[in-house]
Short mmCIF file of C-alpha atoms in Angstrom, two decimals:
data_model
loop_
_atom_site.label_atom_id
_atom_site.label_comp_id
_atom_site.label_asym_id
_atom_site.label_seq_id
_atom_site.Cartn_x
_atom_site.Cartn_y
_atom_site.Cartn_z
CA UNK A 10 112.68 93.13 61.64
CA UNK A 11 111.27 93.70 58.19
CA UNK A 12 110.90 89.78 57.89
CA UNK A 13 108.84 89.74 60.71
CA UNK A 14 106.75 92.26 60.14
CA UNK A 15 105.97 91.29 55.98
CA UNK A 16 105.34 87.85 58.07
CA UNK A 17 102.83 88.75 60.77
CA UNK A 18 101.26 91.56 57.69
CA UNK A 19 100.64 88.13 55.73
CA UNK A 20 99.35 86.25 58.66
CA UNK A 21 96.70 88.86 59.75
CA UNK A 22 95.88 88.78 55.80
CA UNK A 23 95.73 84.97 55.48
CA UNK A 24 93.58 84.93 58.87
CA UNK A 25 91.12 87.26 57.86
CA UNK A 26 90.35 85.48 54.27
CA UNK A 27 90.09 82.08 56.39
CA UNK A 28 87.45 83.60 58.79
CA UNK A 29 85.56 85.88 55.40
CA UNK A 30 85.51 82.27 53.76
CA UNK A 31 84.49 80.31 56.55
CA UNK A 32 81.89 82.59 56.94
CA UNK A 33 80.81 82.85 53.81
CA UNK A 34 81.36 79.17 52.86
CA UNK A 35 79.03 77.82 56.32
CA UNK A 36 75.99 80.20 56.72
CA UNK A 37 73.91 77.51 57.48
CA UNK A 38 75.77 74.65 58.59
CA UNK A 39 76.87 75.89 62.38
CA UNK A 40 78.30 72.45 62.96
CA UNK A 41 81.37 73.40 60.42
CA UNK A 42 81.78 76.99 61.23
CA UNK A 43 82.24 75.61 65.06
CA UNK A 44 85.27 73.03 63.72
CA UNK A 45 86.39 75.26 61.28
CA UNK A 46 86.92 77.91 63.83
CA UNK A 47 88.32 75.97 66.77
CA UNK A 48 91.18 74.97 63.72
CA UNK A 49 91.95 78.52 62.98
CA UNK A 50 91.92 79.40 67.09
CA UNK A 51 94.27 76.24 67.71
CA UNK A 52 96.47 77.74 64.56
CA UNK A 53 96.47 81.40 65.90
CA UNK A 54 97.49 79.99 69.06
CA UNK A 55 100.73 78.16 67.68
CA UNK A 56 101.04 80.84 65.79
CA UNK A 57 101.93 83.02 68.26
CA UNK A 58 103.74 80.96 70.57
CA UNK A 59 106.28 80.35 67.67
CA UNK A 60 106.64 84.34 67.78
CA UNK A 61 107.27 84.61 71.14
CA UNK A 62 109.39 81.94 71.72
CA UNK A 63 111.24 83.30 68.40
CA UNK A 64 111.43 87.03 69.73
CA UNK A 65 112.81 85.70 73.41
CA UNK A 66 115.20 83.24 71.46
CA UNK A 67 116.82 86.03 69.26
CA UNK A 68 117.04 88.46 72.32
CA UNK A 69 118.82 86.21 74.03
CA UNK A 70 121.13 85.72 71.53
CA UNK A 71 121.72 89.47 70.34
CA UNK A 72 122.37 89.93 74.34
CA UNK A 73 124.75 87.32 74.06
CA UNK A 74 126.93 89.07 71.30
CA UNK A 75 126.99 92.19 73.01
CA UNK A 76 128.60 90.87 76.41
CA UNK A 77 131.14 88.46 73.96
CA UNK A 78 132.23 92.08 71.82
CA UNK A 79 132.39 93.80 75.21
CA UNK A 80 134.85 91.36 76.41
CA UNK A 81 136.90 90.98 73.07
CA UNK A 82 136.91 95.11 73.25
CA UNK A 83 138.39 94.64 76.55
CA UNK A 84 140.67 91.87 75.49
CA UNK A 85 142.55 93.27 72.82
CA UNK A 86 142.56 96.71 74.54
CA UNK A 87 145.37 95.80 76.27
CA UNK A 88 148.60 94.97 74.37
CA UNK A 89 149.68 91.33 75.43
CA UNK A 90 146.77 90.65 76.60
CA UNK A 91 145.42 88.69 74.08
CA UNK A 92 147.47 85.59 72.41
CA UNK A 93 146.78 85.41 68.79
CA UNK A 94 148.35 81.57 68.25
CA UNK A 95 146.25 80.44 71.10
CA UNK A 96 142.33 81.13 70.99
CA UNK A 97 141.22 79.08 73.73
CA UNK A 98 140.25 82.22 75.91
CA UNK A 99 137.55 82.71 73.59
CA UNK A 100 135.92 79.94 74.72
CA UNK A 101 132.83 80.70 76.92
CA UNK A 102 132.61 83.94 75.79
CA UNK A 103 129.25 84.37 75.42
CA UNK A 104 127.83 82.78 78.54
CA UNK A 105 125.22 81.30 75.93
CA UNK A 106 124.92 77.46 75.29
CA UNK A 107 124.24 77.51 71.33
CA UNK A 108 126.67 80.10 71.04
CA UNK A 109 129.55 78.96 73.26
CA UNK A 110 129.26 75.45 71.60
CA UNK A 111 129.77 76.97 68.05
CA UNK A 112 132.43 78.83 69.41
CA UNK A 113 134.38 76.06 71.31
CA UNK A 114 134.01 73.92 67.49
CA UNK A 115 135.74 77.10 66.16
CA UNK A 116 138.33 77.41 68.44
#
């Protein structure tokens, strides 16, 4: 979480020296403060879909982990339960498609 945060500190910096020096830079040509700040919009915009889509992607995947330890905590709860020289019963274990694809070239 720190990552993100340093991240999004340092884009709200970078954003605000783009619109000080677009500012400061055009005062009298209104034609290039008008390009210059559709740009930074369009940026802002992509921007924050990549965090979104980010955030959504990693919850996903954090929910994912939780339901696969919740079934290996219920797997090797039981004695005999659980084959050690045979792993293919972890396969599908985190009802994820990323996930259960690295697992199934593990296993």
């Amino acid at each position: 979480m720190g990552k993100k945060l340093t991240n999004s500190i340092l884009f709200i910096a970078v954003f605000a020296a783009a619109v000080v020096m677009t500012i400061y830079v055009g005062q009298d040509a209104v034609s290039v403060l008008v390009y210059n700040f559709i740009f930074l919009g369009i940026m802002v915009v992509l921007y924050l879909v990549g965090l979104i889509g980010g955030m959504f992607r990693m919850n996903n995947i954090a929910a994912a982990i939780g339901r696969a330890t919740d079934t290996l905590v219920e797997v090797f709860k039981k004695a005999g339960k659980a084959d050690t020289r045979d792993l293919s019963y972890l396969n599908g274990i985190f009802n994820h498609k990323y996930l259960d694809k690295k697992m199934d070239n593990f296993t």
